[in-house]
CSV table of C-alpha atoms and ligand atoms in Angstrom, one decimal:
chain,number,residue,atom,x,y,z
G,1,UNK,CA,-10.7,19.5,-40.8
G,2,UNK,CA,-7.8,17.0,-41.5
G,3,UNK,CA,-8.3,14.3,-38.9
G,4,UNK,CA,-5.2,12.4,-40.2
G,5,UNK,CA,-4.3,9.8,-37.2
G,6,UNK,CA,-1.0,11.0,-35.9
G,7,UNK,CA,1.7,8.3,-35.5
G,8,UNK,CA,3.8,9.9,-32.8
G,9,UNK,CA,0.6,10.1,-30.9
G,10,UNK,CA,0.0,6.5,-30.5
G,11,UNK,CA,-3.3,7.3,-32.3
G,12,UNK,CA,-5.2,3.8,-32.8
G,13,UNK,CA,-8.6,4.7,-32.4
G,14,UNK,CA,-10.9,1.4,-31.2
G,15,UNK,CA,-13.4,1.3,-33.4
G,16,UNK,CA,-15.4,-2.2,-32.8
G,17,UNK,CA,-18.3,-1.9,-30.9
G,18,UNK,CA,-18.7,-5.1,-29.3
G,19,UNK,CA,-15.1,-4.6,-28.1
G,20,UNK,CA,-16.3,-1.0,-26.3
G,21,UNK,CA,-18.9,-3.0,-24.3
G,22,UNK,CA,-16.5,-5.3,-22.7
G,23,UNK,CA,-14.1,-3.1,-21.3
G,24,UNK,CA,-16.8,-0.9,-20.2
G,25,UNK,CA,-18.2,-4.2,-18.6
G,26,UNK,CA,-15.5,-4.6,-16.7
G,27,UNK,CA,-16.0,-1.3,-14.4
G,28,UNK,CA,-19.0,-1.8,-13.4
G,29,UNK,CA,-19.4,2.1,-13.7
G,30,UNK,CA,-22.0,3.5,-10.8
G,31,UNK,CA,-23.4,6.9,-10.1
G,32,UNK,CA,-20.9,6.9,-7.2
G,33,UNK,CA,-17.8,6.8,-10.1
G,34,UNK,CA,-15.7,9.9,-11.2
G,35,UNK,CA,-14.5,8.3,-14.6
G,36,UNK,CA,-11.4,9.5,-16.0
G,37,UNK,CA,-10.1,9.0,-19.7
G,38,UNK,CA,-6.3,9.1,-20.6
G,39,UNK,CA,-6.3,9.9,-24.2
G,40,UNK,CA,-10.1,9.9,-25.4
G,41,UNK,CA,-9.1,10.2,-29.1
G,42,UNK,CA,-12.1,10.4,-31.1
G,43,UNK,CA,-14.5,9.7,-28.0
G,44,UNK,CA,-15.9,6.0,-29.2
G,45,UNK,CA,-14.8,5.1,-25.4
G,46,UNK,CA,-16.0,8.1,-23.7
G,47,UNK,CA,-19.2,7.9,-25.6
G,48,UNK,CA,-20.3,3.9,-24.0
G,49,UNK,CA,-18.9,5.8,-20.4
G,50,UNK,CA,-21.3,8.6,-20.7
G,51,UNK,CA,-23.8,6.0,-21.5
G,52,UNK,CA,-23.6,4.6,-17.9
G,53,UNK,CA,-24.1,7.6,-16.3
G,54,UNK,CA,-21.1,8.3,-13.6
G,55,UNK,CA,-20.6,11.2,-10.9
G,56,UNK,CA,-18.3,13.0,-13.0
G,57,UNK,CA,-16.0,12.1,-16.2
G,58,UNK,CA,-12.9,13.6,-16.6
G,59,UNK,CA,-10.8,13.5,-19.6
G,60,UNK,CA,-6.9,14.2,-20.8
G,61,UNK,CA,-6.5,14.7,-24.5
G,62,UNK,CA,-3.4,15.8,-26.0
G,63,UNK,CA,-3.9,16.7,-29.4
G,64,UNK,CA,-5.6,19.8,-29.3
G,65,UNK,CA,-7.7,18.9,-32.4
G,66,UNK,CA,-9.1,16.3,-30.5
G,67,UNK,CA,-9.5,18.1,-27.6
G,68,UNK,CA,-11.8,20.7,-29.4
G,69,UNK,CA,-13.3,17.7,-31.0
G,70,UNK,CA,-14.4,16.1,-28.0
G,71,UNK,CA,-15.3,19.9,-26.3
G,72,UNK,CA,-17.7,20.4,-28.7
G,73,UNK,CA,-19.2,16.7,-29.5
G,74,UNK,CA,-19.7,15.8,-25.3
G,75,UNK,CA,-19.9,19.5,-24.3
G,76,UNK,CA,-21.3,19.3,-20.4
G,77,UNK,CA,-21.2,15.9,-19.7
G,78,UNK,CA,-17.4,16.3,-19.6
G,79,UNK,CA,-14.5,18.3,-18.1
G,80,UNK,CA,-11.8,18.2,-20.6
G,81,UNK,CA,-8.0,19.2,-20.4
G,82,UNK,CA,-5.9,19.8,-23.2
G,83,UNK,CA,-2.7,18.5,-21.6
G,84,UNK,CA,0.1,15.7,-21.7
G,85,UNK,CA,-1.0,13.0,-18.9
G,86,UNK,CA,2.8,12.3,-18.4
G,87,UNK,CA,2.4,16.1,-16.7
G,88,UNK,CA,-0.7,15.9,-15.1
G,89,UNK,CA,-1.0,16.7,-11.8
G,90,UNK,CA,-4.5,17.9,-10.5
G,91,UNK,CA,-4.9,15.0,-7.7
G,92,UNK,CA,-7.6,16.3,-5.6
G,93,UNK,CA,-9.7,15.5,-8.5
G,94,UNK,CA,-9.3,11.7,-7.5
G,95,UNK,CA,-11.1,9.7,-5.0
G,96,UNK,CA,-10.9,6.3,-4.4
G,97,UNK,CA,-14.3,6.2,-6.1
G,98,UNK,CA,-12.0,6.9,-9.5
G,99,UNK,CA,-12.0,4.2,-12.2
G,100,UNK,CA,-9.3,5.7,-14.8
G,101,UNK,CA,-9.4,4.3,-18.5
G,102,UNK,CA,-7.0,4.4,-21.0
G,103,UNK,CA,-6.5,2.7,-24.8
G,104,UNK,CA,-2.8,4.1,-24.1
G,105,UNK,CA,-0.5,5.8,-26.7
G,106,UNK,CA,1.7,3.0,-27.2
G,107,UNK,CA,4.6,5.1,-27.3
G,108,UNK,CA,4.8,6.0,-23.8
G,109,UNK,CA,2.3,3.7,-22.0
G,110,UNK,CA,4.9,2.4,-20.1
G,111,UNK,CA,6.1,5.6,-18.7
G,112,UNK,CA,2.4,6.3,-18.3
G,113,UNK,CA,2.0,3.0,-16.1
G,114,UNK,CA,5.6,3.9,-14.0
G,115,UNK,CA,3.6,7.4,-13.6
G,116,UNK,CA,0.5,5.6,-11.3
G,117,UNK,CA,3.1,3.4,-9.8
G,118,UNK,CA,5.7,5.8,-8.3
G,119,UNK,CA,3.0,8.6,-7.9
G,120,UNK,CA,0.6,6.1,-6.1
G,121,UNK,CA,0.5,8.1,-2.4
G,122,UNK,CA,-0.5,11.2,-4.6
G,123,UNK,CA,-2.9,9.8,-6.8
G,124,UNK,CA,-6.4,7.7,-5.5
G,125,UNK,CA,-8.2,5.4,-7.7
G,126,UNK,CA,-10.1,2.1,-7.1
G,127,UNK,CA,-9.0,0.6,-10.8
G,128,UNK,CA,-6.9,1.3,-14.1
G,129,UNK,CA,-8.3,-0.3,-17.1
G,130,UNK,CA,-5.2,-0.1,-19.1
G,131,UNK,CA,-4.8,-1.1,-23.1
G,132,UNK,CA,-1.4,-2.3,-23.6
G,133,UNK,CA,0.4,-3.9,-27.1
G,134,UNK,CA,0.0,-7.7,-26.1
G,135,UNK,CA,4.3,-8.2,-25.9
G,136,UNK,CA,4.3,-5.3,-23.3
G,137,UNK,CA,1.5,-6.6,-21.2
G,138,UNK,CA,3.2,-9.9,-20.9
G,139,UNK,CA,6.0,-8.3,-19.6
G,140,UNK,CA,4.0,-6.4,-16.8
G,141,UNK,CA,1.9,-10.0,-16.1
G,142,UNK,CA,4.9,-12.0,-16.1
G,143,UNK,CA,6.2,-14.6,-13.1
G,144,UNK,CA,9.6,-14.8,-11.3
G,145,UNK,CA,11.6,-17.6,-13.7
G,146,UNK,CA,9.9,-16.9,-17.4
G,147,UNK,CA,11.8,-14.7,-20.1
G,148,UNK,CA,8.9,-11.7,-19.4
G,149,UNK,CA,10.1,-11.3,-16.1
G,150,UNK,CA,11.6,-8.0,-15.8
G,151,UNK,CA,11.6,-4.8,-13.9
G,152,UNK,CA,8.2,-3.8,-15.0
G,153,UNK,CA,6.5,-6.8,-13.8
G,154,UNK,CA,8.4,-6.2,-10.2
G,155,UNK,CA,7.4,-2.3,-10.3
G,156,UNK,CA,3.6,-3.1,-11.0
G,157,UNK,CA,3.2,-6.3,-8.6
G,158,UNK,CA,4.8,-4.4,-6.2
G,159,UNK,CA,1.7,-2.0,-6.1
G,160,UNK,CA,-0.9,-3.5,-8.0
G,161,UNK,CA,-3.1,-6.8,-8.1
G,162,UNK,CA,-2.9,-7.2,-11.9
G,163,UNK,CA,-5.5,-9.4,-13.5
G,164,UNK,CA,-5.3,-10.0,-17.7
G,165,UNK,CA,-9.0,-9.6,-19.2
G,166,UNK,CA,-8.6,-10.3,-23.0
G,167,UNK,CA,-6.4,-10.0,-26.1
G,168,UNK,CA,-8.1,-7.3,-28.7
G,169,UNK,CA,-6.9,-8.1,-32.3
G,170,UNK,CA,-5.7,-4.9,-34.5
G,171,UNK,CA,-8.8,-5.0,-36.7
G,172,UNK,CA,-10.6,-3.6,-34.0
G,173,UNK,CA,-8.9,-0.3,-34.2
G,174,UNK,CA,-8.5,2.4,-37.1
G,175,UNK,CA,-5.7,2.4,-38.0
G,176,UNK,CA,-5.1,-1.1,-37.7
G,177,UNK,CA,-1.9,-1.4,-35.5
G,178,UNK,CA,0.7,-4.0,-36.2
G,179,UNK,CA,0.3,-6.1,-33.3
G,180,UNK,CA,-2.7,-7.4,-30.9
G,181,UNK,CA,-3.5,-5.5,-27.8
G,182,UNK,CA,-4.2,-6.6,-24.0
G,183,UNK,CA,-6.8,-5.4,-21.6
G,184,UNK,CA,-5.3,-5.5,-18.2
G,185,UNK,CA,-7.2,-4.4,-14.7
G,186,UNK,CA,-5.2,-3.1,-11.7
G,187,UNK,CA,-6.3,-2.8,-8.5
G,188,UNK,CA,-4.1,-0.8,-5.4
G,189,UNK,CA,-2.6,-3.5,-3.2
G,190,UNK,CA,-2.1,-2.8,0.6
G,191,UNK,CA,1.6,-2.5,1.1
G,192,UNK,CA,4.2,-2.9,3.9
G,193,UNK,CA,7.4,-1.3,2.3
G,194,UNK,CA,10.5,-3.1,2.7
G,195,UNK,CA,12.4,0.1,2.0
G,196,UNK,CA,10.9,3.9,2.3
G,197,UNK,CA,12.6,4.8,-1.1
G,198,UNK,CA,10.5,3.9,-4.5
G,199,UNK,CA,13.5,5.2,-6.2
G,200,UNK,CA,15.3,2.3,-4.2
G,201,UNK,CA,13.6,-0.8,-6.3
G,202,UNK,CA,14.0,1.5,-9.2
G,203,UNK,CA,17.6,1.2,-9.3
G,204,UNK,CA,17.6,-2.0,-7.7
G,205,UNK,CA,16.1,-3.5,-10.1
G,206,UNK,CA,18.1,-1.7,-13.0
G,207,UNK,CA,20.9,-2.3,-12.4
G,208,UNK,CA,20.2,-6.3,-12.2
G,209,UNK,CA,18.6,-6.0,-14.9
G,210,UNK,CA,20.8,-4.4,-16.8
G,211,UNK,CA,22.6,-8.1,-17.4
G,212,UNK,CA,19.6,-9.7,-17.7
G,213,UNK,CA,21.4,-13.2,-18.6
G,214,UNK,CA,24.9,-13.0,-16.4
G,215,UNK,CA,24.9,-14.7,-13.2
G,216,UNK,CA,23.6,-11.7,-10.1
G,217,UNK,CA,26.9,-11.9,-8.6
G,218,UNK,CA,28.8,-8.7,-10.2
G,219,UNK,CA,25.7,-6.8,-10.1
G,220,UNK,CA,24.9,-7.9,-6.2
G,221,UNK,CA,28.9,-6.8,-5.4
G,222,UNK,CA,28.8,-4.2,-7.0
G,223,UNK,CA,25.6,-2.9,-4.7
G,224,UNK,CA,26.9,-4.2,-1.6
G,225,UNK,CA,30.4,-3.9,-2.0
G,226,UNK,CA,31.1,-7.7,-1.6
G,227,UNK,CA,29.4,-7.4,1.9
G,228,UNK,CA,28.4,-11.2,2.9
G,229,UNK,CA,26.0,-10.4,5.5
G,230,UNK,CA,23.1,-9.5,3.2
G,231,UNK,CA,23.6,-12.5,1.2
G,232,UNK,CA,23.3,-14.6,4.1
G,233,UNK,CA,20.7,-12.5,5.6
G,234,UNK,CA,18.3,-13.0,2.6
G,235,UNK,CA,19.5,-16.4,1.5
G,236,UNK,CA,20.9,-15.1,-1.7
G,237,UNK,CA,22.5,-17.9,-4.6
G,238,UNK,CA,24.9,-15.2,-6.0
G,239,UNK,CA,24.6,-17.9,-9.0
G,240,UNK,CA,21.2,-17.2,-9.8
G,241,UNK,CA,20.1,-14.9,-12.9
G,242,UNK,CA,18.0,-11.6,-12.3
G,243,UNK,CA,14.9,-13.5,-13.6
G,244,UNK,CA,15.3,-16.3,-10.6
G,245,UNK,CA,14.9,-13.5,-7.8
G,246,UNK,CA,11.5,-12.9,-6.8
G,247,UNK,CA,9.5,-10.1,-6.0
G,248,UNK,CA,9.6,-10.0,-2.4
G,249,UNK,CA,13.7,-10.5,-2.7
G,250,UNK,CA,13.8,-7.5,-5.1
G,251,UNK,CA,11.8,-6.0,-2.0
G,252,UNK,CA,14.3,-6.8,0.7
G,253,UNK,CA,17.2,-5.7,-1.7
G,254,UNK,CA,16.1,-2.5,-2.0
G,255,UNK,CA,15.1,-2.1,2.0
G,256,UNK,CA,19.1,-3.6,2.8
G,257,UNK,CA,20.6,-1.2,0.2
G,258,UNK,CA,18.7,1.8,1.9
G,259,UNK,CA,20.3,0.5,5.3
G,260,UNK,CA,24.0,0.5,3.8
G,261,UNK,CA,23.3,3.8,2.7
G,262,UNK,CA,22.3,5.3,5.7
K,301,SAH,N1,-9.2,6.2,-26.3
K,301,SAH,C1,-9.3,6.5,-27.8
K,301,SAH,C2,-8.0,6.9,-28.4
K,301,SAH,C3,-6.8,6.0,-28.1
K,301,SAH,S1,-5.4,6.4,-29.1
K,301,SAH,C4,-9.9,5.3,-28.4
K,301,SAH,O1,-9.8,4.2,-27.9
K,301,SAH,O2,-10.4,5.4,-29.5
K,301,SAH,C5,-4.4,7.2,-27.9
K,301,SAH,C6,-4.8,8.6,-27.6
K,301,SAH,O3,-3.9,9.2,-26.7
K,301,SAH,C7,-4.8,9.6,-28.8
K,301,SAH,O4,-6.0,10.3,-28.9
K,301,SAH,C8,-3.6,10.5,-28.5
K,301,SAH,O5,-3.8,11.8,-29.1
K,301,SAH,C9,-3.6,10.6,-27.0
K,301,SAH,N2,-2.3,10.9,-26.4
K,301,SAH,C10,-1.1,10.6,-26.9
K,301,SAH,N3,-0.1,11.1,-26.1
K,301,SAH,C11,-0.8,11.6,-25.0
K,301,SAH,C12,-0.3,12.2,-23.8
K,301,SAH,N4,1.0,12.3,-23.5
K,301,SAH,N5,-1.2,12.7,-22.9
K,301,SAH,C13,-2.6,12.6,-23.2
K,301,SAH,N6,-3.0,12.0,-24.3
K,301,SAH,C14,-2.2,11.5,-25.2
């Protein structure tokens, strides 16, 4: 069978041992866990999750070679599905006993992250332990006022606790991918929405964004139509850059755009 790695399937298969153990280590996987896998590959991770002997483990595999693959190699100690995670939608089988896993496509893992952010009522989980190229997970770690900061880190700290675990360095996968990787762990926050809308700090956020080193002021009149009570409301300095505003002010944004809209 030709097991060629396929590029446009972000397929960088870990292949360091040592490297297994440690994410693995950081679950804490119990008998209580359902486990699931996003992208199990060639089943080096699946194999150390087996290994500690959870509830139920659950895996989504694209490529349907792999997908036989891993039918065939882990046979009942797995449920398998042959489909695209951006698709996925079979939440009952989530609890908030879940721990979901995923050395991410690098392609889309992004989109994958936006996926657990925006469906987040739909989908339980106690933790993702999400692989990430390093430059990406600085973005999503990143603090109000550094060059990082951007929409993605305001999307995830909206919903998540984030916590950066280690760096993994390209020799530890086959093939060897250009740049280092990132382990990072989220955990669900308990939110009190400022606006009712996700879709609200979405485009909130873009459209800021979108002149990431102008001054907020066209962007913030062009939203609110030149309308001075929100800026006074929310203390706003129209002279600020999008990087200056925090999260929370991203927050109330969206909440006081919802309100004009109404
Ligand atoms: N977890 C494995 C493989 C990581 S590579 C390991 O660490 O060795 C990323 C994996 O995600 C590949 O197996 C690839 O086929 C799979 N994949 C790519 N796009 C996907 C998608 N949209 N949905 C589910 N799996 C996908």
């Amino acid at each position: 069978m030709n097991l060629k790695p396929k590029k446009k399937l972000g397929q960088n298969f870990l292949i360091d041992n040592n490297v297994i153990q440690k994410i693995i280590k950081c679950a804490e996987i119990s008998y209580q866990n359902e486990i699931f896998e996003i992208g199990a590959g060639t089943g080096n991770l699946t194999k150390a999750i087996i290994e500690k002997n959870p509830k139920q483990i659950f895996l989504i595999e694209k490529d349907k070679k792999l997908y036989e693959i891993l039918k065939n190699k882990f046979d009942n100690k797995i449920q398998i599905f042959n489909e695209d995670i951006l698709k996925f939608s079979k939440n009952n089988l989530f609890s908030s006993n879940t721990i979901i896993f995923g050395n991410l496509p690098y392609n889309i893992s992004s989109q994958i992250l936006t996926k657990f952010i925006f469906n987040f009522e739909n989908f339980k989980f106690k933790m993702l332990i999400f692989m990430f190229q390093k430059e990406l997970a600085e973005r999503i770690i990143a603090k109000v006022n550094s060059s990082n900061y951007g929409r993605l880190s305001i999307l995830s700290t909206w919903k998540f606790n984030i916590n950066k675990v280690f760096d993994i360095s390209p020799n530890s996968f086959f093939p060897k991918p250009k740049v280092k990787s990132t382990l990072l762990i989220f955990t669900p926050k308990k939110i009190s929405s400022k606006f009712n809308n996700p879709k609200s700090l979405e485009k909130i956020t873009k459209i800021f964004f979108n002149q990431r080193r102008k001054k907020i002021k066209k962007q913030f009149n062009y939203i609110f139509s030149d309308n001075p009570e929100v800026k006074n409301k929310l203390n706003i300095d129209l002279n600020l850059r999008p990087q200056n505003l925090s999260p929370e002010t991203y927050f109330n944004l969206a909440g006081e755009m919802e309100r004009l809209a109404d």
